Coordinates of C-alpha atoms and ligand atoms in Angstrom, one line a residue:
X1 CA 5.3 14.3 35.9
X2 CA 3.2 12.8 32.9
X3 CA 3.4 8.9 32.6
X4 CA 5.4 8.0 29.4
X5 CA 2.7 7.3 26.1
X6 CA 2.1 4.1 24.4
X7 CA 4.4 4.8 21.6
X8 CA 2.7 2.3 19.2
X9 CA -0.9 2.5 18.9
X10 CA -2.5 4.3 16.0
X11 CA -5.4 6.6 16.5
X12 CA -8.8 5.1 16.5
X13 CA -10.2 4.6 12.9
X14 CA -13.5 7.4 12.6
X15 CA -16.6 6.0 13.6
X16 CA -17.8 6.5 10.6
X17 CA -15.9 3.6 8.9
X18 CA -18.3 1.2 11.1
X19 CA -21.2 1.9 9.0
X20 CA -19.5 1.6 5.7
X21 CA -18.1 -1.6 6.8
X22 CA -21.3 -3.0 8.0
X23 CA -22.9 -2.5 4.9
X24 CA -20.3 -4.3 3.2
X25 CA -20.8 -7.1 5.7
X26 CA -24.0 -7.3 4.4
X27 CA -24.0 -6.8 0.5
X28 CA -20.4 -8.9 0.7
X29 CA -19.3 -6.5 -1.9
X30 CA -15.7 -6.2 -1.4
X31 CA -14.5 -6.7 -5.1
X32 CA -14.0 -3.0 -6.5
X33 CA -14.8 -4.0 -9.8
X34 CA -18.2 -5.5 -8.9
X35 CA -20.7 -2.4 -8.6
X36 CA -21.3 -0.7 -11.9
X37 CA -20.0 2.6 -10.1
X38 CA -19.3 4.4 -7.2
X39 CA -17.6 1.3 -5.7
X40 CA -15.8 2.6 -2.5
X41 CA -12.1 2.3 -4.0
X42 CA -13.5 4.3 -7.1
X43 CA -14.8 6.8 -4.5
X44 CA -11.5 7.0 -2.7
X45 CA -9.3 7.5 -6.1
X46 CA -11.9 10.3 -7.0
X47 CA -11.4 12.0 -3.4
X48 CA -7.5 11.5 -3.4
X49 CA -6.9 13.0 -6.8
X50 CA -9.0 15.8 -5.9
X51 CA -7.3 16.4 -2.3
X52 CA -3.7 16.2 -3.8
X53 CA -4.8 18.1 -7.1
X54 CA -4.0 15.2 -9.3
X55 CA -5.9 14.3 -12.5
X56 CA -5.7 10.6 -12.1
X57 CA -5.3 8.2 -8.8
X58 CA -5.1 4.4 -8.6
X59 CA -5.3 2.7 -5.5
X60 CA -3.5 -0.4 -4.7
X61 CA -2.5 -3.0 -2.4
X62 CA 0.4 -1.0 -1.4
X63 CA 2.7 1.8 -2.1
X64 CA 5.5 -1.0 -2.7
X65 CA 2.9 -2.3 -5.7
X66 CA 2.3 1.4 -6.6
X67 CA 6.1 1.7 -7.2
X68 CA 6.2 -1.5 -9.0
X69 CA 3.8 -0.7 -11.3
X70 CA 5.3 2.9 -12.0
X71 CA 8.1 1.3 -13.1
X72 CA 5.8 -0.8 -15.3
X73 CA 4.2 1.9 -16.5
X74 CA 7.4 3.7 -17.5
X75 CA 8.0 0.6 -19.8
X76 CA 11.7 0.4 -18.9
X77 CA 13.4 -2.2 -20.4
X78 CA 14.9 -4.9 -18.8
X79 CA 17.8 -4.2 -16.7
X80 CA 17.3 -0.5 -16.7
X81 CA 19.3 1.4 -13.8
X82 CA 17.1 3.0 -11.5
X83 CA 18.5 5.9 -9.2
X84 CA 17.2 5.5 -5.8
X85 CA 18.8 7.0 -2.3
X86 CA 21.0 4.7 -0.1
X87 CA 18.8 6.0 2.9
X88 CA 15.2 4.1 2.7
X89 CA 13.2 1.3 3.3
X90 CA 14.3 -2.2 1.6
X91 CA 10.8 -2.1 0.0
X92 CA 12.1 0.4 -2.5
X93 CA 15.2 -1.4 -4.4
X94 CA 12.7 -4.4 -3.9
X95 CA 10.1 -2.7 -5.8
X96 CA 13.0 -1.8 -8.5
X97 CA 14.2 -5.5 -8.6
X98 CA 10.7 -6.8 -8.7
X99 CA 10.2 -4.5 -12.0
X100 CA 13.6 -6.4 -13.5
X101 CA 15.7 -3.2 -13.0
X102 CA 18.9 -2.4 -11.6
X103 CA 18.7 -0.2 -8.3
X104 CA 22.0 2.3 -8.0
X105 CA 22.3 3.8 -5.1
X106 CA 23.5 7.7 -4.1
X107 CA 24.6 9.0 -0.9
X108 CA 22.7 10.5 1.6
X109 CA 24.1 13.4 3.9
X110 CA 23.9 13.6 8.0
X111 CA 20.7 15.5 7.3
X112 CA 19.0 12.2 5.8
X113 CA 18.6 14.1 2.4
X114 CA 20.1 13.3 -1.0
X115 CA 23.8 14.6 -1.3
X116 CA 23.1 16.4 -4.5
X117 CA 26.8 15.7 -5.7
X118 CA 27.0 12.4 -5.4
X119 CA 23.2 12.2 -7.0
X120 CA 24.6 14.3 -10.0
X121 CA 27.8 12.1 -10.8
X122 CA 25.7 9.4 -10.5
X123 CA 22.9 10.5 -12.8
X124 CA 24.9 9.3 -15.8
X125 CA 23.4 8.5 -19.5
X126 CA 22.6 5.0 -18.0
X127 CA 20.2 6.0 -15.4
X128 CA 16.6 5.4 -17.0
X129 CA 14.7 6.5 -14.0
X130 CA 14.6 8.0 -10.6
X131 CA 12.8 7.2 -7.4
X132 CA 13.1 9.8 -4.7
X133 CA 12.2 8.1 -1.6
X134 CA 11.2 11.0 1.1
X135 CA 12.4 8.5 3.9
X136 CA 10.6 9.2 7.1
X137 CA 9.1 12.3 5.8
X138 CA 12.7 14.2 5.0
X139 CA 12.4 16.1 1.7
X140 CA 15.8 16.2 -0.3
X141 CA 16.3 19.3 -2.7
X142 CA 13.4 19.0 -5.2
X143 CA 14.5 21.7 -7.1
X144 CA 17.8 20.4 -8.1
X145 CA 16.6 17.6 -8.5
X146 CA 14.0 18.2 -10.9
X147 CA 16.2 20.7 -13.1
X148 CA 18.9 17.8 -13.6
X149 CA 16.5 15.3 -14.2
X150 CA 14.0 17.3 -16.6
X151 CA 17.6 18.4 -18.2
X152 CA 18.3 14.5 -19.0
X153 CA 14.3 14.0 -19.7
X154 CA 14.6 11.4 -16.8
X155 CA 11.3 10.3 -15.3
X156 CA 11.1 10.9 -11.4
X157 CA 8.8 8.9 -9.2
X158 CA 8.4 10.0 -5.8
X159 CA 8.0 7.8 -3.1
X160 CA 6.0 9.8 -0.5
X161 CA 4.9 6.6 1.4
X162 CA 5.8 8.6 4.5
X163 CA 5.3 12.2 3.0
X164 CA 1.6 12.3 2.7
X165 CA 0.6 16.2 4.0
X166 CA 4.3 17.5 3.4
X167 CA 5.0 20.6 1.1
X168 CA 7.3 21.8 -0.8
X169 CA 7.2 25.7 -1.6
X170 CA 3.4 25.1 -1.0
X171 CA 3.1 22.2 -3.3
X172 CA 2.1 18.6 -2.0
X173 CA 4.9 16.3 -2.2
X174 CA 4.0 13.5 -4.5
X175 CA 3.0 15.6 -7.3
X176 CA 6.5 17.1 -8.5
X177 CA 7.7 14.2 -10.2
X178 CA 5.9 12.7 -12.7
X179 CA 4.3 9.7 -10.6
X180 CA 3.7 9.9 -6.6
X181 CA 3.1 6.7 -4.3
X182 CA 1.6 6.6 -0.8
X183 CA 1.0 4.3 1.6
X184 CA -1.8 3.5 4.0
X185 CA 0.3 1.0 6.0
X186 CA -0.4 1.1 9.5
X187 CA 2.7 3.3 10.6
X188 CA 1.8 5.9 7.8
X189 CA -0.7 9.3 8.5
X190 CA -3.7 6.9 7.3
X191 CA -3.9 3.7 8.5
X192 CA -5.9 0.7 6.6
X193 CA -3.3 -1.5 7.9
X194 CA -2.1 -2.2 3.9
X195 CA -2.5 -0.3 1.1
X196 CA -1.4 2.4 -1.5
X197 CA -2.4 5.0 -3.9
X198 CA -0.4 6.4 -7.2
X199 CA -1.2 9.5 -8.6
X200 CA -0.3 11.0 -12.1
X201 CA -1.6 13.6 -15.0
X202 CA -0.4 11.3 -17.5
X203 CA -3.4 9.7 -18.7
X204 CA -1.4 6.8 -20.8
X205 CA 0.8 6.2 -17.8
X206 CA -2.3 5.6 -15.7
X207 CA -4.0 3.5 -18.1
X208 CA -1.2 1.2 -18.2
X209 CA -1.0 1.1 -14.7
X210 CA -4.7 0.5 -14.2
X211 CA -4.6 -2.3 -16.4
X212 CA -1.5 -4.0 -15.1
X213 CA -2.8 -3.6 -11.6
X214 CA -5.6 -5.8 -12.7
X215 CA -8.7 -4.3 -14.3
X216 CA -8.6 -7.3 -16.6
X217 CA -11.0 -7.4 -19.5
X218 CA -13.1 -4.0 -19.8
X219 CA -12.9 -3.1 -16.1
X220 CA -11.0 -0.2 -17.3
X221 CA -14.1 1.3 -17.6
X222 CA -15.0 2.1 -14.8
X223 CA -12.2 4.4 -14.4
X224 CA -12.2 8.0 -15.2
X225 CA -9.5 8.0 -17.6
X226 CA -9.8 9.5 -21.1
X227 CA -10.9 6.2 -22.5
X228 CA -8.8 6.1 -25.5
X229 CA -5.8 5.9 -23.3
X230 CA -6.9 2.3 -22.7
X231 CA -7.9 1.1 -26.1
X232 CA -4.1 0.9 -27.4
X233 CA -3.2 -1.2 -24.2
X234 CA -6.4 -4.0 -24.2
X235 CA -4.8 -7.3 -24.0
X236 CA -1.0 -6.4 -24.7
X237 CA 0.2 -5.9 -20.8
X238 CA 0.4 -8.5 -18.0
X239 CA -2.1 -8.4 -15.4
X240 CA -0.5 -8.3 -11.9
X241 CA -3.6 -8.1 -9.6
X242 CA -2.4 -5.8 -7.3
X243 CA -5.9 -4.1 -6.7
X244 CA -7.5 -2.6 -3.6
X245 CA -10.1 -4.2 -1.6
X246 CA -13.6 -2.0 -0.9
X247 CA -12.8 -2.9 2.7
X248 CA -9.6 -0.9 3.1
X249 CA -11.2 1.9 1.1
X250 CA -14.1 2.3 3.5
X251 CA -11.5 2.6 6.4
X252 CA -9.3 4.8 4.6
X253 CA -12.0 7.4 3.0
X254 CA -13.4 8.8 6.6
X255 CA -9.5 9.4 7.4
X256 CA -9.0 11.8 5.2
X257 CA -11.0 14.6 6.5
X258 CA -8.6 13.9 9.4
X259 CA -5.4 14.4 7.7
X260 CA -4.9 18.2 8.2
X261 CA -5.3 18.1 12.2
X262 CA -3.0 15.0 12.0
X263 CA -0.1 16.9 10.2
X264 CA -0.6 20.1 12.1
X265 CA -0.3 18.0 15.5
X266 CA 2.5 15.9 14.0
X267 CA 4.1 18.8 13.4
X268 CA 3.8 20.6 16.6
X269 CA 4.8 17.1 18.3
X270 CA 8.2 16.9 16.3
X271 CA 9.3 20.6 17.0
X272 CA 8.4 20.4 20.6
X273 CA 10.8 17.1 20.7
X274 CA 13.2 18.3 18.2
X275 CA 13.8 21.9 20.3
X276 CA 14.3 19.9 23.3
X277 CA 16.5 17.7 22.2
X278 CA 18.8 20.3 20.4
X279 CA 19.6 21.5 23.8
X280 CA 21.6 18.4 24.5
X281 CA 25.7 18.7 23.4
X282 CA 25.2 15.0 22.5
X283 CA 21.9 15.2 20.3
X284 CA 21.3 17.0 16.9
X285 CA 17.7 17.3 15.1
X286 CA 19.0 18.4 11.7
X287 CA 17.1 21.4 10.3
X288 CA 14.6 20.6 7.2
X289 CA 15.4 22.8 4.2
X290 CA 13.7 26.0 3.9
X291 CA 11.1 25.2 1.0
X292 CA 9.7 22.3 3.0
X293 CA 6.9 22.2 5.5
X294 CA 6.8 19.2 7.3
X295 CA 4.2 16.5 8.4
X296 CA 6.2 14.1 10.7
X297 CA 4.7 11.2 12.7
X298 CA 8.2 10.0 13.7
X299 CA 11.5 11.3 14.8
X300 CA 14.9 11.0 13.8
X301 CA 18.1 12.6 15.4
X302 CA 21.9 12.3 15.3
X303 CA 24.0 11.3 18.5
X304 CA 27.0 13.4 18.3
X305 CA 30.4 12.6 19.9
X306 CA 29.3 9.3 21.3
X307 CA 31.4 5.7 20.4
X308 CA 29.6 2.5 19.4
X309 CA 29.5 1.6 23.0
X310 CA 28.0 5.0 24.3
X311 CA 25.5 4.8 21.4
X312 CA 24.3 1.2 22.7
X313 CA 24.0 2.4 25.9
X314 CA 22.1 5.3 25.4
X315 CA 19.5 3.1 23.7
X316 CA 19.4 0.6 26.3
X317 CA 18.9 3.7 29.2
X318 CA 16.1 5.2 27.1
X319 CA 14.3 2.0 26.8
X320 CA 14.5 1.2 30.2
X321 CA 12.9 4.5 30.7
X322 CA 10.2 3.6 28.2
X323 CA 11.5 5.2 25.4
X324 CA 12.2 2.9 22.1
X325 CA 15.1 4.0 20.0
X326 CA 16.2 2.4 16.9
X327 CA 20.1 3.2 15.7
X328 CA 19.3 2.3 12.2
X329 CA 22.9 1.0 11.3
X330 CA 23.4 -0.9 14.6
X331 CA 20.9 -4.1 14.7
X332 CA 22.1 -6.9 11.9
X333 CA 18.7 -6.8 10.5
X334 CA 17.3 -3.1 9.9
X335 CA 15.6 -3.0 6.8
X336 CA 16.6 0.8 6.4
X337 CA 20.5 0.1 6.4
X338 CA 21.6 -0.6 2.8
X339 CA 24.2 -3.5 3.6
X340 CA 21.3 -5.6 5.2
X341 CA 20.1 -5.8 1.2
X342 CA 21.8 -8.8 0.2
X343 CA 19.4 -9.2 -2.8
X344 CA 20.6 -6.1 -4.7
X345 CA 22.4 -7.3 -8.1
X346 CA 25.2 -4.6 -7.2
X347 CA 25.8 -3.3 -4.0
X348 CA 28.3 0.0 -3.6
X349 CA 30.0 1.4 -0.7
X350 CA 28.3 4.2 0.6
X351 CA 30.5 5.8 3.5
X352 CA 28.9 8.9 4.2
X353 CA 25.4 7.2 4.3
X354 CA 27.1 4.5 6.5
X355 CA 28.5 7.2 9.0
X356 CA 25.2 8.8 9.2
X357 CA 23.1 5.5 9.6
X358 CA 25.6 4.4 12.7
X359 CA 24.7 7.7 14.6
X360 CA 20.8 8.3 13.5
X361 CA 18.0 7.3 15.8
X362 CA 14.6 6.5 14.7
X363 CA 11.5 7.1 17.4
X364 CA 7.9 7.1 16.9
X365 CA 6.2 10.2 17.6
X366 CA 2.5 10.0 16.9
X367 CA 0.2 12.6 16.1
X368 CA -2.0 11.9 18.8
X369 CA 0.4 12.6 21.8
X370 CA -0.1 15.5 24.1
X371 CA 2.1 18.2 24.7
X372 CA 3.0 17.1 27.9
X373 CA 3.7 13.5 26.8
X374 CA 6.2 14.8 24.1
X375 CA 7.9 16.5 26.9
X376 CA 8.1 13.8 28.8
X377 CA 9.8 11.4 25.9
X378 CA 12.1 14.4 25.4
X379 CA 13.0 14.3 29.1
X380 CA 13.7 10.6 28.8
X381 CA 16.2 11.0 25.9
X382 CA 17.9 14.0 27.4
X383 CA 18.4 12.2 30.5
X384 CA 19.6 9.1 28.9
X385 CA 22.1 11.0 26.7
X386 CA 23.0 12.5 30.0
X387 CA 23.6 9.7 32.1
X388 CA 26.0 8.3 29.2
X389 CA 28.1 11.0 28.8
X390 CA 28.0 12.8 32.1
X391 CA 26.8 10.4 34.7
X392 CA 28.0 12.6 37.6
X393 CA 25.3 15.6 36.2
X394 CA 22.2 13.0 35.2
X395 CA 19.5 12.7 37.6
X396 CA 18.3 15.3 40.0
X397 CA 20.5 18.1 39.2
Ligands
PLP1 C1 6.4 2.2 4.7 C2 7.4 2.8 3.2 C3 7.0 2.0 1.9 C4 6.3 1.0 1.8 O1 5.1 1.3 1.4 P1 4.0 -0.4 1.9 O2 2.5 0.4 1.5 O3 4.3 -0.8 3.2 O4 4.6 -1.0 0.8 C5 7.9 2.7 0.8 N1 8.6 3.9 1.3 C6 8.8 4.4 2.2 C7 9.8 5.8 2.6 C8 8.3 3.9 3.3 O5 8.4 4.7 4.8

């Protein structure tokens, strides 16, 4: 039997990063705007924009900072209402509150995707922007979302923090809405500890975001954006200082060529474990929507036909056997359970999303695992369900 892998370690950072870090250590040139050109952050922006097929990219301190700057760059008035899914990470409603706007939550289905009937119902005249959080990389119906938002002229920001490498009809996630935001936090496909980036084709929008990210005085001249887009905004916008350091950029750049392999490995691992789990009557891994090509580095599944005590027992048995599983709704502090966002100015009840969160399990499934290690993980989960629901038949049958 394969021993269980360490599910938390990331991949090693490619060796090429060391040389670049060493050079930075010698020069001390850590600030993105010191060098006249070709600073690592500027090179990262150019490479990332090219990789995504976008006109512009702005690297910042986190995906949350990118979401905040996106809302600010849209020039929304104070208290503008921003529609977001009820299943996301607390940083998303937080970025809305940070931008002086009001988050409005819509229902999410058992398949972790936005409930389109509730989305349409909540997309009323008061909604001034939408953030689509592709939570855990699960892609909602972007065709329907874009049709509804375009018809009403409502800008869509994609929170693609966990979706780097995901496709929708062969188009890269993060390039479908007006702005796409990504994360380089350690649990995402590319790991710099912290960091984020936003992409857009809108020169005026990115010019505003660049200035507000902290391109004070004429530092914006170091960004390859139509320069007249900047002149209008000189000295007119607040400077929030959410820049990325050169040190982060040199850790990120050598990981970009690794992305395609990580995505392929992550998808293989996900599909292996998903198929195994779906053989259990007590576990359901929801299907993706047809146009989506996934890029997963974690696995979500629903427990079926279990009561709360059985769900808790399942988690305990799996953990004792070496696989840590979190049920989103079962802990009192899970940052992905909307009722724990007590900072929200308005808190709706979302019965469908709540029911999903009480049975939906989350486990990491890093791309670096081997197929044999994935089998071992699936075995632990299957056996845990069996031993809780049908103890007579578990172990050795
Ligand atoms: C990680 C994550 C974020 C936050 O990203 P940071 O870079 O840590 O700010 C936002 N949304 C989703 C869906 C995430 O997975």
